mmCIF file of C-alpha atoms in Angstrom:
data_model
loop_
_atom_site.group_PDB
_atom_site.id
_atom_site.type_symbol
_atom_site.label_atom_id
_atom_site.label_comp_id
_atom_site.label_asym_id
_atom_site.label_seq_id
_atom_site.Cartn_x
_atom_site.Cartn_y
_atom_site.Cartn_z
ATOM 1 C CA GLY A 1 0.828 -27.941 24.618
ATOM 2 C CA LYS A 2 1.768 -28.994 28.112
ATOM 3 C CA SER A 3 -0.797 -29.105 30.855
ATOM 4 C CA HIS A 4 -0.255 -26.506 33.563
ATOM 5 C CA GLU A 5 -1.964 -26.591 36.913
ATOM 6 C CA ILE A 6 -3.724 -23.351 37.739
ATOM 7 C CA ASP A 7 -3.446 -22.216 41.344
ATOM 8 C CA PRO A 8 -7.046 -21.736 42.590
ATOM 9 C CA ILE A 9 -6.066 -18.315 43.950
ATOM 10 C CA MET A 10 -4.776 -17.345 40.503
ATOM 11 C CA ALA A 11 -7.634 -18.935 38.546
ATOM 12 C CA LYS A 12 -8.981 -17.032 35.551
ATOM 13 C CA ILE A 13 -5.884 -14.890 35.118
ATOM 14 C CA HIS A 14 -5.352 -13.192 31.759
ATOM 15 C CA CYS A 15 -1.671 -12.489 31.178
ATOM 16 C CA MET A 16 -0.628 -10.257 28.295
ATOM 17 C CA VAL A 17 3.016 -10.090 27.186
ATOM 18 C CA ALA A 18 4.007 -7.033 25.134
ATOM 19 C CA LEU A 19 6.766 -7.734 22.622
ATOM 20 C CA ASP A 20 8.881 -5.514 20.420
ATOM 21 C CA GLU A 21 11.154 -6.694 17.650
ATOM 22 C CA SER A 22 14.264 -6.858 19.805
ATOM 23 C CA GLU A 23 16.174 -10.002 20.729
ATOM 24 C CA TYR A 24 15.352 -9.033 24.314
ATOM 25 C CA SER A 25 11.653 -9.846 23.727
ATOM 26 C CA LYS A 26 12.463 -13.540 23.298
ATOM 27 C CA GLN A 27 14.165 -13.455 26.676
ATOM 28 C CA VAL A 28 11.176 -11.671 28.245
ATOM 29 C CA LEU A 29 8.901 -14.367 26.812
ATOM 30 C CA ARG A 30 11.136 -17.130 28.225
ATOM 31 C CA TRP A 31 11.204 -15.375 31.608
ATOM 32 C CA SER A 32 7.406 -15.059 31.513
ATOM 33 C CA ALA A 33 7.033 -18.760 30.707
ATOM 34 C CA ALA A 34 9.270 -19.701 33.632
ATOM 35 C CA ASN A 35 7.678 -17.340 36.140
ATOM 36 C CA ILE A 36 4.144 -16.240 35.361
ATOM 37 C CA LEU A 37 2.460 -17.907 32.370
ATOM 38 C CA LYS A 38 1.950 -21.140 34.321
ATOM 39 C CA LYS A 39 -0.376 -19.131 36.583
ATOM 40 C CA ALA A 40 -2.503 -17.862 33.695
ATOM 41 C CA ASP A 41 -5.413 -19.505 31.932
ATOM 42 C CA LYS A 42 -5.392 -16.973 29.079
ATOM 43 C CA ILE A 43 -2.223 -15.687 27.459
ATOM 44 C CA THR A 44 -2.035 -12.955 24.845
ATOM 45 C CA LEU A 45 1.147 -11.987 23.028
ATOM 46 C CA VAL A 46 0.778 -8.443 21.731
ATOM 47 C CA HIS A 47 3.024 -6.642 19.278
ATOM 48 C CA ALA A 48 2.517 -3.028 18.251
ATOM 49 C CA TYR A 49 4.225 -1.931 15.061
ATOM 50 C CA GLY A 50 4.309 1.003 12.759
ATOM 51 C CA TYR A 51 5.586 2.312 9.492
ATOM 52 C CA SER A 52 6.750 5.654 8.184
ATOM 53 C CA PRO A 53 4.727 6.827 5.194
ATOM 54 C CA MET A 54 6.370 8.890 2.507
ATOM 55 C CA THR A 55 5.212 12.472 2.289
ATOM 56 C CA PHE A 56 6.778 13.216 -1.100
ATOM 57 C CA PHE A 57 8.553 11.420 -3.941
ATOM 58 C CA PRO A 58 12.296 11.933 -4.010
ATOM 59 C CA GLY A 59 12.397 11.368 -7.782
ATOM 60 C CA PRO A 60 10.197 10.649 -10.819
ATOM 61 C CA LYS A 61 6.802 9.137 -10.027
ATOM 62 C CA GLU A 62 6.809 6.631 -12.889
ATOM 63 C CA GLY A 63 3.044 6.122 -12.729
ATOM 64 C CA LYS A 64 2.833 5.543 -8.975
ATOM 65 C CA SER A 65 0.779 7.687 -6.622
ATOM 66 C CA LEU A 66 1.985 8.547 -3.139
ATOM 67 C CA GLY A 67 -1.010 6.650 -1.724
ATOM 68 C CA THR A 68 -0.059 3.507 -3.668
ATOM 69 C CA VAL A 69 3.547 3.674 -2.456
ATOM 70 C CA ASN A 70 2.407 4.153 1.139
ATOM 71 C CA GLU A 71 0.036 1.177 0.876
ATOM 72 C CA VAL A 72 2.999 -0.968 -0.236
ATOM 73 C CA ILE A 73 5.079 0.323 2.696
ATOM 74 C CA LYS A 74 2.219 -0.419 5.119
ATOM 75 C CA LYS A 75 1.684 -3.898 3.623
ATOM 76 C CA GLU A 76 5.387 -4.770 3.982
ATOM 77 C CA ALA A 77 5.479 -3.505 7.587
ATOM 78 C CA THR A 78 2.362 -5.529 8.408
ATOM 79 C CA LYS A 79 3.838 -8.652 6.803
ATOM 80 C CA ALA A 80 7.104 -8.314 8.756
ATOM 81 C CA ALA A 81 5.277 -7.660 12.047
ATOM 82 C CA THR A 82 2.914 -10.612 11.476
ATOM 83 C CA GLU A 83 5.826 -12.967 10.759
ATOM 84 C CA TYR A 84 7.633 -11.729 13.879
ATOM 85 C CA LEU A 85 4.582 -12.268 16.108
ATOM 86 C CA GLN A 86 4.008 -15.736 14.620
ATOM 87 C CA ARG A 87 7.662 -16.679 15.382
ATOM 88 C CA LEU A 88 7.210 -15.596 19.004
ATOM 89 C CA GLY A 89 3.901 -17.482 19.111
ATOM 90 C CA LYS A 90 5.736 -20.642 17.993
ATOM 91 C CA LEU A 91 8.377 -20.069 20.682
ATOM 92 C CA CYS A 92 5.577 -19.777 23.234
ATOM 93 C CA ASN A 93 4.125 -23.062 21.886
ATOM 94 C CA GLN A 94 7.548 -24.703 22.308
ATOM 95 C CA LEU A 95 7.559 -23.478 25.911
ATOM 96 C CA GLY A 96 4.221 -25.264 26.394
ATOM 97 C CA TYR A 97 1.636 -22.517 26.023
ATOM 98 C CA GLU A 98 -1.133 -21.695 23.540
ATOM 99 C CA PRO A 99 -1.240 -17.911 23.281
ATOM 100 C CA GLU A 100 -3.625 -15.653 21.448
ATOM 101 C CA LEU A 101 -1.661 -13.395 19.088
ATOM 102 C CA LYS A 102 -2.624 -9.738 18.703
ATOM 103 C CA LEU A 103 -1.005 -7.409 16.199
ATOM 104 C CA LEU A 104 -1.606 -3.670 16.701
ATOM 105 C CA LEU A 105 -0.994 -1.019 14.070
ATOM 106 C CA ALA A 106 0.445 2.017 15.840
ATOM 107 C CA ARG A 107 2.514 4.477 13.806
ATOM 108 C CA PRO A 108 1.921 6.719 12.020
ATOM 109 C CA MET A 109 -1.282 7.427 13.995
ATOM 110 C CA ILE A 110 -0.099 6.781 17.576
ATOM 111 C CA SER A 111 3.002 5.458 19.314
ATOM 112 C CA GLU A 112 3.475 1.767 20.048
ATOM 113 C CA LYS A 113 3.111 2.372 23.789
ATOM 114 C CA GLN A 114 -0.186 4.217 23.223
ATOM 115 C CA ALA A 115 -1.434 1.329 21.057
ATOM 116 C CA ILE A 116 -0.567 -1.204 23.773
ATOM 117 C CA LEU A 117 -2.260 0.939 26.431
ATOM 118 C CA ALA A 118 -5.432 1.298 24.317
ATOM 119 C CA TYR A 119 -5.533 -2.467 23.756
ATOM 120 C CA THR A 120 -5.097 -3.224 27.477
ATOM 121 C CA GLU A 121 -7.971 -0.849 28.247
ATOM 122 C CA LYS A 122 -10.119 -2.786 25.782
ATOM 123 C CA SER A 123 -9.079 -6.358 26.692
ATOM 124 C CA LYS A 124 -8.469 -5.766 30.437
ATOM 125 C CA PRO A 125 -5.707 -8.292 31.176
ATOM 126 C CA ASP A 126 -5.026 -8.994 34.851
ATOM 127 C CA VAL A 127 -1.317 -8.503 34.277
ATOM 128 C CA LEU A 128 0.731 -6.974 31.471
ATOM 129 C CA VAL A 129 4.350 -8.161 31.203
ATOM 130 C CA VAL A 130 6.796 -5.777 29.539
ATOM 131 C CA GLY A 131 10.557 -5.708 29.229
ATOM 132 C CA SER A 132 12.842 -2.918 30.301
ATOM 133 C CA ARG A 133 16.260 -2.684 28.741
ATOM 134 C CA GLY A 134 17.416 -0.061 31.209
ATOM 135 C CA MET A 135 17.911 2.894 28.878
ATOM 136 C CA GLY A 136 18.512 5.185 31.863
ATOM 137 C CA ALA A 137 17.122 8.587 32.803
ATOM 138 C CA PHE A 138 18.628 10.377 29.800
ATOM 139 C CA GLY A 139 17.066 7.962 27.289
ATOM 140 C CA ARG A 140 13.698 8.012 29.035
ATOM 141 C CA MET A 141 13.736 11.821 29.058
ATOM 142 C CA PHE A 142 14.164 12.086 25.278
ATOM 143 C CA LEU A 143 12.678 8.845 23.966
ATOM 144 C CA GLY A 144 10.232 7.876 26.685
ATOM 145 C CA SER A 145 10.348 4.384 28.107
ATOM 146 C CA THR A 146 7.476 2.154 27.024
ATOM 147 C CA SER A 147 7.588 0.233 30.311
ATOM 148 C CA ASP A 148 7.624 3.492 32.331
ATOM 149 C CA TYR A 149 4.668 4.832 30.331
ATOM 150 C CA LEU A 150 2.668 1.627 30.828
ATOM 151 C CA VAL A 151 3.467 1.409 34.557
ATOM 152 C CA HIS A 152 2.098 4.930 35.023
ATOM 153 C CA ASN A 153 -0.913 4.712 32.706
ATOM 154 C CA CYS A 154 -2.135 1.113 32.524
ATOM 155 C CA LYS A 155 -5.096 0.133 34.718
ATOM 156 C CA SER A 156 -3.909 -3.499 34.778
ATOM 157 C CA ALA A 157 -1.026 -4.637 36.954
ATOM 158 C CA VAL A 158 2.228 -4.194 35.026
ATOM 159 C CA MET A 159 5.147 -6.553 35.569
ATOM 160 C CA VAL A 160 8.438 -5.131 34.315
ATOM 161 C CA VAL A 161 11.102 -7.705 33.471
ATOM 162 C CA ARG A 162 14.475 -6.035 33.797
ATOM 163 C CA ASP A 163 17.861 -6.972 32.351
ATOM 164 C CA LYS A 164 18.961 -8.428 35.686
ATOM 165 C CA ASP A 165 15.854 -10.671 35.829
ATOM 166 C CA ILE A 166 16.859 -12.114 32.453
ATOM 167 C CA GLU A 167 20.486 -12.547 33.567
ATOM 168 C CA THR A 168 19.281 -14.418 36.657
ATOM 169 C CA LEU A 169 17.198 -16.755 34.495
ATOM 170 C CA ASP A 170 20.093 -17.286 32.088
ATOM 171 C CA ASN A 171 22.536 -17.949 34.942
ATOM 172 C CA THR A 172 20.370 -20.403 36.859
ATOM 173 C CA ASN A 173 18.550 -22.114 33.968
ATOM 174 C CA LYS A 174 15.829 -22.920 36.500
ATOM 175 C CA GLU A 175 12.173 -22.066 36.562
ATOM 176 C CA ALA A 176 12.704 -19.575 39.403
ATOM 177 C CA SER A 177 14.556 -16.332 39.186
ATOM 178 C CA ALA A 178 14.695 -13.006 40.928
ATOM 179 C CA PRO A 179 11.224 -11.478 41.085
ATOM 180 C CA ALA A 180 10.392 -8.767 38.624
ATOM 181 C CA SER A 181 9.024 -5.508 39.904
ATOM 182 C CA ILE A 182 5.240 -5.215 39.876
ATOM 183 C CA SER A 183 3.489 -1.894 39.795
#
């Protein structure tokens, strides 16, 4: 990877970037590379995923137990999530960084945002970067925004990269863009 100078004031910074499986996550990673990763000496890309286990068979069992079927579902979800995180890790490499990759199993036990919060409490990054797709008050009320949840519950600083931050980066194609909000 490329060599990045570390500002002495920012030395020993651990930056964690939370990624979901949206196209938007690639843009958040690119924004992070252009604006914050160069200030970090440790970078972790974290992806929380889940799966929905079956609770009953809709038809004949044909020799399969519910537990066996659910293990296959879990294995496939884990494989897909691992491949996704590895692709984003390669993108980060192409941008000049060597991240640690961390895959977190969330559902069905806990939500993805709870899994990310638990991992930040354990690994204590200095800053957690998350994207916000601007779902609005109505969506947050019923679905709950991951970025909103992390801003209010994470002990680390949380940097929220908004749609307009991404648009600024896309429009300028420079390493500087409008600052993200930090909570």
